mmCIF file with all atom_site columns, C-alpha atoms in Angstrom:
data_model
loop_
_atom_site.group_PDB
_atom_site.id
_atom_site.type_symbol
_atom_site.label_atom_id
_atom_site.label_alt_id
_atom_site.label_comp_id
_atom_site.label_asym_id
_atom_site.label_entity_id
_atom_site.label_seq_id
_atom_site.pdbx_PDB_ins_code
_atom_site.Cartn_x
_atom_site.Cartn_y
_atom_site.Cartn_z
_atom_site.occupancy
_atom_site.B_iso_or_equiv
_atom_site.pdbx_formal_charge
_atom_site.auth_seq_id
_atom_site.auth_comp_id
_atom_site.auth_asym_id
_atom_site.auth_atom_id
_atom_site.pdbx_PDB_model_num
ATOM 1   C CA . MET D 1 1   ? -10.981 10.877  -12.454 1.00 51.00 ? 1   MET D CA 1
ATOM 2   C CA . GLY D 1 2   ? -7.348  11.105  -13.473 1.00 60.00 ? 2   GLY D CA 1
ATOM 3   C CA . ASP D 1 3   ? -7.118  14.787  -12.574 1.00 88.00 ? 3   ASP D CA 1
ATOM 4   C CA . ALA D 1 4   ? -8.649  14.127  -9.145  1.00 93.00 ? 4   ALA D CA 1
ATOM 5   C CA . LEU D 1 5   ? -6.165  11.336  -8.417  1.00 95.00 ? 5   LEU D CA 1
ATOM 6   C CA . ASP D 1 6   ? -3.259  13.486  -9.564  1.00 95.00 ? 6   ASP D CA 1
ATOM 7   C CA . GLU D 1 7   ? -4.440  16.247  -7.235  1.00 96.00 ? 7   GLU D CA 1
ATOM 8   C CA . LEU D 1 8   ? -4.799  13.761  -4.393  1.00 97.00 ? 8   LEU D CA 1
ATOM 9   C CA . ASP D 1 9   ? -1.258  12.473  -4.982  1.00 97.00 ? 9   ASP D CA 1
ATOM 10  C CA . ARG D 1 10  ? 0.029   16.064  -4.834  1.00 97.00 ? 10  ARG D CA 1
ATOM 11  C CA . GLU D 1 11  ? -1.821  16.767  -1.591  1.00 98.00 ? 11  GLU D CA 1
ATOM 12  C CA . ILE D 1 12  ? -0.520  13.560  -0.026  1.00 98.00 ? 12  ILE D CA 1
ATOM 13  C CA . SER D 1 13  ? 3.090   14.382  -0.920  1.00 98.00 ? 13  SER D CA 1
ATOM 14  C CA . GLU D 1 14  ? 2.796   17.794  0.790   1.00 98.00 ? 14  GLU D CA 1
ATOM 15  C CA . CYS D 1 15  ? 1.039   16.671  4.004   1.00 98.00 ? 15  CYS D CA 1
ATOM 16  C CA . ARG D 1 16  ? 2.536   17.674  7.385   1.00 98.00 ? 16  ARG D CA 1
ATOM 17  C CA . ARG D 1 17  ? -0.362  16.807  9.690   1.00 98.00 ? 17  ARG D CA 1
ATOM 18  C CA . CYS D 1 18  ? 1.421   14.319  11.988  1.00 98.00 ? 18  CYS D CA 1
ATOM 19  C CA . PRO D 1 19  ? 4.377   15.954  13.798  1.00 98.00 ? 19  PRO D CA 1
ATOM 20  C CA . ARG D 1 20  ? 5.990   12.667  14.894  1.00 98.00 ? 20  ARG D CA 1
ATOM 21  C CA . LEU D 1 21  ? 5.893   11.219  11.375  1.00 98.00 ? 21  LEU D CA 1
ATOM 22  C CA . VAL D 1 22  ? 7.136   14.432  9.784   1.00 98.00 ? 22  VAL D CA 1
ATOM 23  C CA . ALA D 1 23  ? 10.089  14.561  12.179  1.00 98.00 ? 23  ALA D CA 1
ATOM 24  C CA . TRP D 1 24  ? 10.954  10.899  11.637  1.00 98.00 ? 24  TRP D CA 1
ATOM 25  C CA . ARG D 1 25  ? 10.703  10.788  7.847   1.00 98.00 ? 25  ARG D CA 1
ATOM 26  C CA . GLU D 1 26  ? 12.817  13.950  7.543   1.00 98.00 ? 26  GLU D CA 1
ATOM 27  C CA . GLU D 1 27  ? 15.417  12.754  10.046  1.00 98.00 ? 27  GLU D CA 1
ATOM 28  C CA . VAL D 1 28  ? 15.801  9.495   8.118   1.00 98.00 ? 28  VAL D CA 1
ATOM 29  C CA . ALA D 1 29  ? 16.185  11.475  4.885   1.00 98.00 ? 29  ALA D CA 1
ATOM 30  C CA . VAL D 1 30  ? 19.092  13.428  6.392   1.00 98.00 ? 30  VAL D CA 1
ATOM 31  C CA . VAL D 1 31  ? 20.873  10.717  8.396   1.00 97.00 ? 31  VAL D CA 1
ATOM 32  C CA . LYS D 1 32  ? 20.332  8.071   5.665   1.00 97.00 ? 32  LYS D CA 1
ATOM 33  C CA . ARG D 1 33  ? 21.455  4.482   5.619   1.00 96.00 ? 33  ARG D CA 1
ATOM 34  C CA . ALA D 1 34  ? 25.145  4.041   4.792   1.00 97.00 ? 34  ALA D CA 1
ATOM 35  C CA . ALA D 1 35  ? 24.374  2.087   1.617   1.00 96.00 ? 35  ALA D CA 1
ATOM 36  C CA . PHE D 1 36  ? 22.345  5.030   0.301   1.00 97.00 ? 36  PHE D CA 1
ATOM 37  C CA . ARG D 1 37  ? 24.412  7.936   1.622   1.00 96.00 ? 37  ARG D CA 1
ATOM 38  C CA . ASP D 1 38  ? 24.973  9.337   -1.888  1.00 96.00 ? 38  ASP D CA 1
ATOM 39  C CA . GLN D 1 39  ? 21.255  9.340   -2.743  1.00 97.00 ? 39  GLN D CA 1
ATOM 40  C CA . ASP D 1 40  ? 18.699  12.094  -2.273  1.00 97.00 ? 40  ASP D CA 1
ATOM 41  C CA . TYR D 1 41  ? 15.872  10.786  -0.119  1.00 98.00 ? 41  TYR D CA 1
ATOM 42  C CA . TRP D 1 42  ? 12.248  11.617  -0.930  1.00 98.00 ? 42  TRP D CA 1
ATOM 43  C CA . GLY D 1 43  ? 11.513  12.243  2.770   1.00 98.00 ? 43  GLY D CA 1
ATOM 44  C CA . ARG D 1 44  ? 7.816   13.006  2.260   1.00 98.00 ? 44  ARG D CA 1
ATOM 45  C CA . PRO D 1 45  ? 4.498   11.138  2.311   1.00 98.00 ? 45  PRO D CA 1
ATOM 46  C CA . VAL D 1 46  ? 4.299   8.551   -0.457  1.00 98.00 ? 46  VAL D CA 1
ATOM 47  C CA . PRO D 1 47  ? 1.257   8.605   -2.788  1.00 98.00 ? 47  PRO D CA 1
ATOM 48  C CA . GLY D 1 48  ? -0.349  5.606   -4.423  1.00 98.00 ? 48  GLY D CA 1
ATOM 49  C CA . TYR D 1 49  ? 1.002   4.039   -7.582  1.00 98.00 ? 49  TYR D CA 1
ATOM 50  C CA . GLY D 1 50  ? -0.588  2.302   -10.539 1.00 97.00 ? 50  GLY D CA 1
ATOM 51  C CA . PRO D 1 51  ? -3.255  2.934   -13.158 1.00 96.00 ? 51  PRO D CA 1
ATOM 52  C CA . HIS D 1 52  ? -6.187  5.171   -12.307 1.00 94.00 ? 52  HIS D CA 1
ATOM 53  C CA . ARG D 1 53  ? -8.605  2.547   -13.595 1.00 93.00 ? 53  ARG D CA 1
ATOM 54  C CA . ALA D 1 54  ? -7.761  -0.540  -11.564 1.00 97.00 ? 54  ALA D CA 1
ATOM 55  C CA . PRO D 1 55  ? -10.032 -3.452  -10.603 1.00 98.00 ? 55  PRO D CA 1
ATOM 56  C CA . ILE D 1 56  ? -7.444  -4.661  -8.049  1.00 98.00 ? 56  ILE D CA 1
ATOM 57  C CA . ALA D 1 57  ? -6.016  -2.607  -5.194  1.00 98.00 ? 57  ALA D CA 1
ATOM 58  C CA . ILE D 1 58  ? -3.224  -3.563  -2.797  1.00 98.00 ? 58  ILE D CA 1
ATOM 59  C CA . LEU D 1 59  ? -3.400  -1.897  0.606   1.00 98.00 ? 59  LEU D CA 1
ATOM 60  C CA . GLY D 1 60  ? -0.219  -1.859  2.680   1.00 98.00 ? 60  GLY D CA 1
ATOM 61  C CA . LEU D 1 61  ? 0.704   -0.538  6.116   1.00 97.00 ? 61  LEU D CA 1
ATOM 62  C CA . ALA D 1 62  ? 3.094   2.384   5.457   1.00 98.00 ? 62  ALA D CA 1
ATOM 63  C CA . PRO D 1 63  ? 6.225   3.200   3.435   1.00 98.00 ? 63  PRO D CA 1
ATOM 64  C CA . ALA D 1 64  ? 9.546   1.786   4.604   1.00 97.00 ? 64  ALA D CA 1
ATOM 65  C CA . ALA D 1 65  ? 12.030  4.292   6.011   1.00 97.00 ? 65  ALA D CA 1
ATOM 66  C CA . HIS D 1 66  ? 14.730  3.400   3.475   1.00 98.00 ? 66  HIS D CA 1
ATOM 67  C CA . GLY D 1 67  ? 12.345  2.108   0.800   1.00 98.00 ? 67  GLY D CA 1
ATOM 68  C CA . GLY D 1 68  ? 9.413   4.305   -0.187  1.00 98.00 ? 68  GLY D CA 1
ATOM 69  C CA . ASN D 1 69  ? 10.621  7.134   2.047   1.00 98.00 ? 69  ASN D CA 1
ATOM 70  C CA . ARG D 1 70  ? 13.865  7.090   0.069   1.00 98.00 ? 70  ARG D CA 1
ATOM 71  C CA . THR D 1 71  ? 12.585  6.465   -3.454  1.00 98.00 ? 71  THR D CA 1
ATOM 72  C CA . GLY D 1 72  ? 9.218   8.212   -3.331  1.00 98.00 ? 72  GLY D CA 1
ATOM 73  C CA . ARG D 1 73  ? 7.286   5.203   -4.607  1.00 98.00 ? 73  ARG D CA 1
ATOM 74  C CA . ILE D 1 74  ? 5.426   2.706   -2.477  1.00 98.00 ? 74  ILE D CA 1
ATOM 75  C CA . PHE D 1 75  ? 7.173   -0.673  -1.931  1.00 98.00 ? 75  PHE D CA 1
ATOM 76  C CA . THR D 1 76  ? 10.120  0.517   -4.021  1.00 98.00 ? 76  THR D CA 1
ATOM 77  C CA . GLY D 1 77  ? 13.741  -0.023  -3.043  1.00 97.00 ? 77  GLY D CA 1
ATOM 78  C CA . ASP D 1 78  ? 13.313  -2.523  -0.197  1.00 96.00 ? 78  ASP D CA 1
ATOM 79  C CA . ARG D 1 79  ? 13.111  -6.275  0.379   1.00 95.00 ? 79  ARG D CA 1
ATOM 80  C CA . SER D 1 80  ? 9.334   -6.256  0.822   1.00 97.00 ? 80  SER D CA 1
ATOM 81  C CA . GLY D 1 81  ? 8.947   -4.681  -2.599  1.00 97.00 ? 81  GLY D CA 1
ATOM 82  C CA . ASP D 1 82  ? 11.305  -7.263  -4.098  1.00 96.00 ? 82  ASP D CA 1
ATOM 83  C CA . VAL D 1 83  ? 8.942   -10.021 -2.981  1.00 98.00 ? 83  VAL D CA 1
ATOM 84  C CA . LEU D 1 84  ? 5.734   -8.180  -3.890  1.00 98.00 ? 84  LEU D CA 1
ATOM 85  C CA . PHE D 1 85  ? 6.676   -7.130  -7.400  1.00 98.00 ? 85  PHE D CA 1
ATOM 86  C CA . ALA D 1 86  ? 8.207   -10.492 -8.233  1.00 98.00 ? 86  ALA D CA 1
ATOM 87  C CA . ALA D 1 87  ? 4.835   -12.049 -7.398  1.00 98.00 ? 87  ALA D CA 1
ATOM 88  C CA . MET D 1 88  ? 2.960   -9.400  -9.378  1.00 98.00 ? 88  MET D CA 1
ATOM 89  C CA . HIS D 1 89  ? 5.204   -10.054 -12.358 1.00 98.00 ? 89  HIS D CA 1
ATOM 90  C CA . ARG D 1 90  ? 4.475   -13.772 -12.147 1.00 98.00 ? 90  ARG D CA 1
ATOM 91  C CA . ALA D 1 91  ? 0.766   -12.927 -12.048 1.00 98.00 ? 91  ALA D CA 1
ATOM 92  C CA . GLY D 1 92  ? 1.002   -10.690 -15.113 1.00 98.00 ? 92  GLY D CA 1
ATOM 93  C CA . LEU D 1 93  ? 0.219   -7.549  -13.084 1.00 98.00 ? 93  LEU D CA 1
ATOM 94  C CA . ALA D 1 94  ? 3.653   -5.915  -13.431 1.00 98.00 ? 94  ALA D CA 1
ATOM 95  C CA . ASN D 1 95  ? 5.907   -5.608  -16.477 1.00 98.00 ? 95  ASN D CA 1
ATOM 96  C CA . GLN D 1 96  ? 9.058   -6.469  -14.493 1.00 98.00 ? 96  GLN D CA 1
ATOM 97  C CA . PRO D 1 97  ? 9.865   -8.327  -11.264 1.00 98.00 ? 97  PRO D CA 1
ATOM 98  C CA . THR D 1 98  ? 11.784  -5.511  -9.541  1.00 96.00 ? 98  THR D CA 1
ATOM 99  C CA . SER D 1 99  ? 11.086  -1.984  -8.332  1.00 97.00 ? 99  SER D CA 1
ATOM 100 C CA . THR D 1 100 ? 14.192  0.000   -7.467  1.00 97.00 ? 100 THR D CA 1
ATOM 101 C CA . SER D 1 101 ? 13.450  3.653   -8.266  1.00 97.00 ? 101 SER D CA 1
ATOM 102 C CA . ARG D 1 102 ? 10.747  5.954   -9.640  1.00 96.00 ? 102 ARG D CA 1
ATOM 103 C CA . ASP D 1 103 ? 12.378  5.935   -13.081 1.00 96.00 ? 103 ASP D CA 1
ATOM 104 C CA . ASP D 1 104 ? 13.066  2.190   -13.398 1.00 97.00 ? 104 ASP D CA 1
ATOM 105 C CA . GLY D 1 105 ? 10.358  1.616   -16.015 1.00 97.00 ? 105 GLY D CA 1
ATOM 106 C CA . LEU D 1 106 ? 7.954   -0.296  -13.787 1.00 98.00 ? 106 LEU D CA 1
ATOM 107 C CA . THR D 1 107 ? 4.333   -0.272  -14.941 1.00 98.00 ? 107 THR D CA 1
ATOM 108 C CA . LEU D 1 108 ? 1.428   -2.066  -13.316 1.00 98.00 ? 108 LEU D CA 1
ATOM 109 C CA . THR D 1 109 ? -1.560  -3.689  -14.995 1.00 98.00 ? 109 THR D CA 1
ATOM 110 C CA . ALA D 1 110 ? -5.070  -3.543  -13.509 1.00 98.00 ? 110 ALA D CA 1
ATOM 111 C CA . THR D 1 111 ? -3.616  -2.842  -10.041 1.00 98.00 ? 111 THR D CA 1
ATOM 112 C CA . ARG D 1 112 ? -3.109  0.218   -7.865  1.00 98.00 ? 112 ARG D CA 1
ATOM 113 C CA . ILE D 1 113 ? -1.035  0.137   -4.661  1.00 98.00 ? 113 ILE D CA 1
ATOM 114 C CA . PHE D 1 114 ? -1.347  2.455   -1.679  1.00 98.00 ? 114 PHE D CA 1
ATOM 115 C CA . ALA D 1 115 ? -0.884  2.421   2.090   1.00 98.00 ? 115 ALA D CA 1
ATOM 116 C CA . ALA D 1 116 ? -3.115  3.040   5.081   1.00 98.00 ? 116 ALA D CA 1
ATOM 117 C CA . VAL D 1 117 ? -0.510  5.505   6.422   1.00 98.00 ? 117 VAL D CA 1
ATOM 118 C CA . ARG D 1 118 ? 1.438   7.504   3.865   1.00 98.00 ? 118 ARG D CA 1
ATOM 119 C CA . CYS D 1 119 ? 4.533   8.415   5.918   1.00 98.00 ? 119 CYS D CA 1
ATOM 120 C CA . ALA D 1 120 ? 7.237   6.068   7.158   1.00 98.00 ? 120 ALA D CA 1
ATOM 121 C CA . PRO D 1 121 ? 6.647   5.556   10.903  1.00 98.00 ? 121 PRO D CA 1
ATOM 122 C CA . PRO D 1 122 ? 9.288   4.762   13.548  1.00 98.00 ? 122 PRO D CA 1
ATOM 123 C CA . ASP D 1 123 ? 9.607   0.980   14.005  1.00 95.00 ? 123 ASP D CA 1
ATOM 124 C CA . ASN D 1 124 ? 6.946   0.550   11.284  1.00 94.00 ? 124 ASN D CA 1
ATOM 125 C CA . LYS D 1 125 ? 4.294   1.300   13.926  1.00 96.00 ? 125 LYS D CA 1
ATOM 126 C CA . PRO D 1 126 ? 1.932   4.222   13.319  1.00 97.00 ? 126 PRO D CA 1
ATOM 127 C CA . THR D 1 127 ? -0.192  5.306   16.256  1.00 96.00 ? 127 THR D CA 1
ATOM 128 C CA . PRO D 1 128 ? -3.993  4.999   16.102  1.00 93.00 ? 128 PRO D CA 1
ATOM 129 C CA . GLU D 1 129 ? -4.174  8.808   15.920  1.00 96.00 ? 129 GLU D CA 1
ATOM 130 C CA . GLU D 1 130 ? -1.777  8.866   12.952  1.00 98.00 ? 130 GLU D CA 1
ATOM 131 C CA . ARG D 1 131 ? -3.776  6.144   11.218  1.00 96.00 ? 131 ARG D CA 1
ATOM 132 C CA . ASP D 1 132 ? -6.994  8.092   11.691  1.00 97.00 ? 132 ASP D CA 1
ATOM 133 C CA . THR D 1 133 ? -5.425  11.377  10.567  1.00 98.00 ? 133 THR D CA 1
ATOM 134 C CA . CYS D 1 134 ? -4.291  9.715   7.342   1.00 98.00 ? 134 CYS D CA 1
ATOM 135 C CA . ALA D 1 135 ? -7.554  7.840   6.759   1.00 98.00 ? 135 ALA D CA 1
ATOM 136 C CA . PRO D 1 136 ? -9.221  10.575  4.645   1.00 98.00 ? 136 PRO D CA 1
ATOM 137 C CA . PHE D 1 137 ? -6.535  10.080  1.991   1.00 98.00 ? 137 PHE D CA 1
ATOM 138 C CA . LEU D 1 138 ? -7.407  6.381   1.805   1.00 98.00 ? 138 LEU D CA 1
ATOM 139 C CA . HIS D 1 139 ? -11.110 7.182   1.625   1.00 98.00 ? 139 HIS D CA 1
ATOM 140 C CA . ARG D 1 140 ? -10.609 9.666   -1.213  1.00 97.00 ? 140 ARG D CA 1
ATOM 141 C CA . GLU D 1 141 ? -8.416  7.276   -3.175  1.00 97.00 ? 141 GLU D CA 1
ATOM 142 C CA . LEU D 1 142 ? -10.997 4.518   -2.869  1.00 97.00 ? 142 LEU D CA 1
ATOM 143 C CA . ARG D 1 143 ? -13.744 6.890   -4.019  1.00 96.00 ? 143 ARG D CA 1
ATOM 144 C CA . GLU D 1 144 ? -11.771 7.807   -7.126  1.00 95.00 ? 144 GLU D CA 1
ATOM 145 C CA . ILE D 1 145 ? -11.107 4.224   -8.211  1.00 95.00 ? 145 ILE D CA 1
ATOM 146 C CA . THR D 1 146 ? -14.469 2.818   -7.054  1.00 92.00 ? 146 THR D CA 1
ATOM 147 C CA . PRO D 1 147 ? -16.062 2.584   -10.535 1.00 93.00 ? 147 PRO D CA 1
ATOM 148 C CA . ASP D 1 148 ? -13.521 -0.092  -11.502 1.00 96.00 ? 148 ASP D CA 1
ATOM 149 C CA . LEU D 1 149 ? -12.470 -1.552  -8.150  1.00 98.00 ? 149 LEU D CA 1
ATOM 150 C CA . ARG D 1 150 ? -13.512 -5.169  -7.513  1.00 98.00 ? 150 ARG D CA 1
ATOM 151 C CA . VAL D 1 151 ? -11.095 -6.476  -4.869  1.00 98.00 ? 151 VAL D CA 1
ATOM 152 C CA . VAL D 1 152 ? -8.709  -5.078  -2.258  1.00 98.00 ? 152 VAL D CA 1
ATOM 153 C CA . ILE D 1 153 ? -5.769  -7.181  -1.078  1.00 98.00 ? 153 ILE D CA 1
ATOM 154 C CA . ALA D 1 154 ? -4.914  -6.235  2.523   1.00 98.00 ? 154 ALA D CA 1
ATOM 155 C CA . LEU D 1 155 ? -1.255  -6.889  3.306   1.00 98.00 ? 155 LEU D CA 1
ATOM 156 C CA . GLY D 1 156 ? -1.256  -7.707  7.003   1.00 98.00 ? 156 GLY D CA 1
ATOM 157 C CA . GLY D 1 157 ? -3.568  -7.138  9.936   1.00 97.00 ? 157 GLY D CA 1
ATOM 158 C CA . PHE D 1 158 ? -3.012  -3.370  10.097  1.00 97.00 ? 158 PHE D CA 1
ATOM 159 C CA . ALA D 1 159 ? -4.210  -2.859  6.523   1.00 98.00 ? 159 ALA D CA 1
ATOM 160 C CA . TRP D 1 160 ? -7.082  -5.292  7.107   1.00 98.00 ? 160 TRP D CA 1
ATOM 161 C CA . ALA D 1 161 ? -8.230  -3.253  10.125  1.00 97.00 ? 161 ALA D CA 1
ATOM 162 C CA . ALA D 1 162 ? -7.847  0.043   8.244   1.00 97.00 ? 162 ALA D CA 1
ATOM 163 C CA . PHE D 1 163 ? -10.213 -1.161  5.521   1.00 97.00 ? 163 PHE D CA 1
ATOM 164 C CA . TRP D 1 164 ? -13.352 -1.339  7.691   1.00 97.00 ? 164 TRP D CA 1
ATOM 165 C CA . PRO D 1 165 ? -13.646 2.395   8.520   1.00 97.00 ? 165 PRO D CA 1
ATOM 166 C CA . ALA D 1 166 ? -12.963 3.111   4.852   1.00 97.00 ? 166 ALA D CA 1
ATOM 167 C CA . LEU D 1 167 ? -15.675 0.643   3.880   1.00 97.00 ? 167 LEU D CA 1
ATOM 168 C CA . ARG D 1 168 ? -18.214 2.481   6.033   1.00 97.00 ? 168 ARG D CA 1
ATOM 169 C CA . ALA D 1 169 ? -17.097 5.934   4.897   1.00 97.00 ? 169 ALA D CA 1
ATOM 170 C CA . VAL D 1 170 ? -16.953 5.203   1.170   1.00 97.00 ? 170 VAL D CA 1
ATOM 171 C CA . TYR D 1 171 ? -19.535 2.481   0.592   1.00 97.00 ? 171 TYR D CA 1
ATOM 172 C CA . GLY D 1 172 ? -21.872 2.804   3.571   1.00 96.00 ? 172 GLY D CA 1
ATOM 173 C CA . VAL D 1 173 ? -21.422 -0.900  4.274   1.00 95.00 ? 173 VAL D CA 1
ATOM 174 C CA . ALA D 1 174 ? -20.366 -2.614  7.486   1.00 92.00 ? 174 ALA D CA 1
ATOM 175 C CA . PRO D 1 175 ? -20.127 -6.317  8.400   1.00 94.00 ? 175 PRO D CA 1
ATOM 176 C CA . ALA D 1 176 ? -22.527 -7.574  11.038  1.00 88.00 ? 176 ALA D CA 1
ATOM 177 C CA . ARG D 1 177 ? -19.653 -8.767  13.215  1.00 93.00 ? 177 ARG D CA 1
ATOM 178 C CA . LYS D 1 178 ? -15.874 -8.440  13.360  1.00 94.00 ? 178 LYS D CA 1
ATOM 179 C CA . VAL D 1 179 ? -14.149 -10.270 10.511  1.00 97.00 ? 179 VAL D CA 1
ATOM 180 C CA . PRO D 1 180 ? -10.814 -11.747 11.675  1.00 98.00 ? 180 PRO D CA 1
ATOM 181 C CA . PHE D 1 181 ? -7.710  -11.290 9.551   1.00 98.00 ? 181 PHE D CA 1
ATOM 182 C CA . GLY D 1 182 ? -6.015  -14.332 8.084   1.00 98.00 ? 182 GLY D CA 1
ATOM 183 C CA . HIS D 1 183 ? -4.001  -15.251 5.052   1.00 98.00 ? 183 HIS D CA 1
ATOM 184 C CA . GLY D 1 184 ? -6.497  -16.051 2.323   1.00 98.00 ? 184 GLY D CA 1
ATOM 185 C CA . ALA D 1 185 ? -9.429  -14.722 4.373   1.00 98.00 ? 185 ALA D CA 1
ATOM 186 C CA . LEU D 1 186 ? -12.164 -13.350 2.097   1.00 98.00 ? 186 LEU D CA 1
ATOM 187 C CA . TRP D 1 187 ? -15.002 -10.957 2.854   1.00 98.00 ? 187 TRP D CA 1
ATOM 188 C CA . GLN D 1 188 ? -17.625 -9.998  0.274   1.00 97.00 ? 188 GLN D CA 1
ATOM 189 C CA . ALA D 1 189 ? -20.789 -7.904  0.302   1.00 96.00 ? 189 ALA D CA 1
ATOM 190 C CA . GLU D 1 190 ? -23.068 -6.370  -2.288  1.00 95.00 ? 190 GLU D CA 1
ATOM 191 C CA . GLY D 1 191 ? -22.083 -2.852  -3.312  1.00 94.00 ? 191 GLY D CA 1
ATOM 192 C CA . ALA D 1 192 ? -18.455 -2.968  -2.149  1.00 97.00 ? 192 ALA D CA 1
ATOM 193 C CA . PRO D 1 193 ? -15.159 -4.456  -3.313  1.00 98.00 ? 193 PRO D CA 1
ATOM 194 C CA . ALA D 1 194 ? -14.184 -7.832  -1.898  1.00 98.00 ? 194 ALA D CA 1
ATOM 195 C CA . LEU D 1 195 ? -11.463 -7.856  0.756   1.00 98.00 ? 195 LEU D CA 1
ATOM 196 C CA . LEU D 1 196 ? -8.776  -10.532 0.504   1.00 98.00 ? 196 LEU D CA 1
ATOM 197 C CA . GLY D 1 197 ? -6.264  -11.051 3.311   1.00 98.00 ? 197 GLY D CA 1
ATOM 198 C CA . CYS D 1 198 ? -2.570  -11.740 2.736   1.00 98.00 ? 198 CYS D CA 1
ATOM 199 C CA . TYR D 1 199 ? 0.316   -11.941 5.160   1.00 98.00 ? 199 TYR D CA 1
ATOM 200 C CA . HIS D 1 200 ? 2.499   -8.876  4.802   1.00 98.00 ? 200 HIS D CA 1
ATOM 201 C CA . VAL D 1 201 ? 5.502   -9.217  2.480   1.00 98.00 ? 201 VAL D CA 1
ATOM 202 C CA . SER D 1 202 ? 7.886   -8.190  5.261   1.00 97.00 ? 202 SER D CA 1
ATOM 203 C CA . GLN D 1 203 ? 11.181  -9.975  5.812   1.00 95.00 ? 203 GLN D CA 1
ATOM 204 C CA . GLN D 1 204 ? 9.809   -11.224 9.130   1.00 95.00 ? 204 GLN D CA 1
ATOM 205 C CA . ASN D 1 205 ? 7.295   -13.285 7.157   1.00 98.00 ? 205 ASN D CA 1
ATOM 206 C CA . THR D 1 206 ? 9.215   -14.129 3.989   1.00 97.00 ? 206 THR D CA 1
ATOM 207 C CA . PHE D 1 207 ? 12.528  -15.064 5.640   1.00 96.00 ? 207 PHE D CA 1
ATOM 208 C CA . THR D 1 208 ? 10.806  -17.382 8.127   1.00 97.00 ? 208 THR D CA 1
ATOM 209 C CA . GLY D 1 209 ? 8.642   -19.119 5.521   1.00 97.00 ? 209 GLY D CA 1
ATOM 210 C CA . ARG D 1 210 ? 5.397   -17.860 7.016   1.00 98.00 ? 210 ARG D CA 1
ATOM 211 C CA . LEU D 1 211 ? 4.732   -16.347 3.592   1.00 98.00 ? 211 LEU D CA 1
ATOM 212 C CA . THR D 1 212 ? 6.068   -18.269 0.597   1.00 98.00 ? 212 THR D CA 1
ATOM 213 C CA . PRO D 1 213 ? 6.078   -17.363 -3.126  1.00 98.00 ? 213 PRO D CA 1
ATOM 214 C CA . GLY D 1 214 ? 3.456   -20.052 -3.699  1.00 98.00 ? 214 GLY D CA 1
ATOM 215 C CA . MET D 1 215 ? 1.166   -18.507 -1.084  1.00 98.00 ? 215 MET D CA 1
ATOM 216 C CA . LEU D 1 216 ? 1.496   -15.118 -2.746  1.00 98.00 ? 216 LEU D CA 1
ATOM 217 C CA . ASP D 1 217 ? 0.775   -16.634 -6.152  1.00 98.00 ? 217 ASP D CA 1
ATOM 218 C CA . GLU D 1 218 ? -2.431  -18.135 -4.784  1.00 98.00 ? 218 GLU D CA 1
ATOM 219 C CA . VAL D 1 219 ? -3.560  -14.758 -3.456  1.00 98.00 ? 219 VAL D CA 1
ATOM 220 C CA . PHE D 1 220 ? -2.980  -13.026 -6.780  1.00 98.00 ? 220 PHE D CA 1
ATOM 221 C CA . THR D 1 221 ? -4.690  -15.818 -8.691  1.00 98.00 ? 221 THR D CA 1
ATOM 222 C CA . ARG D 1 222 ? -7.717  -15.446 -6.421  1.00 98.00 ? 222 ARG D CA 1
ATOM 223 C CA . ALA D 1 223 ? -7.679  -11.648 -6.711  1.00 98.00 ? 223 ALA D CA 1
ATOM 224 C CA . LYS D 1 224 ? -7.634  -11.835 -10.502 1.00 98.00 ? 224 LYS D CA 1
ATOM 225 C CA . GLN D 1 225 ? -10.567 -14.237 -10.453 1.00 98.00 ? 225 GLN D CA 1
ATOM 226 C CA . LEU D 1 226 ? -12.575 -11.943 -8.175  1.00 98.00 ? 226 LEU D CA 1
ATOM 227 C CA . ALA D 1 227 ? -11.726 -8.922  -10.318 1.00 98.00 ? 227 ALA D CA 1
ATOM 228 C CA . GLY D 1 228 ? -12.399 -10.623 -13.638 1.00 98.00 ? 228 GLY D CA 1
ATOM 229 C CA . VAL D 1 229 ? -8.836  -10.009 -14.808 1.00 98.00 ? 229 VAL D CA 1
ATOM 230 C CA . THR D 1 230 ? -7.447  -12.529 -17.259 1.00 92.00 ? 230 THR D CA 1
#
């Protein structure tokens, strides 16, 4: 399993299938943000991160232009990651509360993180075509971690929506009717991991109080219960 995931990560990092995303991620890596002008940007698709045997998965939207697209690790080097990893640390799922670079010593416990779209999109808005082009990577990653996977936390409505095609492709399961996204929403079925909704850890949500640290703590507590992680 480990070799297959390593190969998948390599393939993801070399993908050039979506011309608009390729152009954008590479332009950002050249122009840079002033605060990071002395840094070398990753400027490529961002693979998943975390142990290969993980009962909990966190599914995000896409890397941030000056976060994962800069550092090469998902949710690393931006405000969203600051909130996410602080909560994971409180939950005992990360060894430290910050994630600033690929060599900062961060390790995750029982949790793997990946995104529905692996390239940073303009305005954080991938097109439906880009989402569908990237979907096979999500399907393959789920297949590789399926033996251990018990629950998927969907960060935001985009990730929630991206899970259903993956559910059909990987597990051959589909809900009888549309399941609406909501913070704390839970869907479960025999033969598939549970899906747990969580507002995205974006500044738009955390700065306005729509998503608080306590709300995140509740989600991770519930996820650990569903996954049987102590």
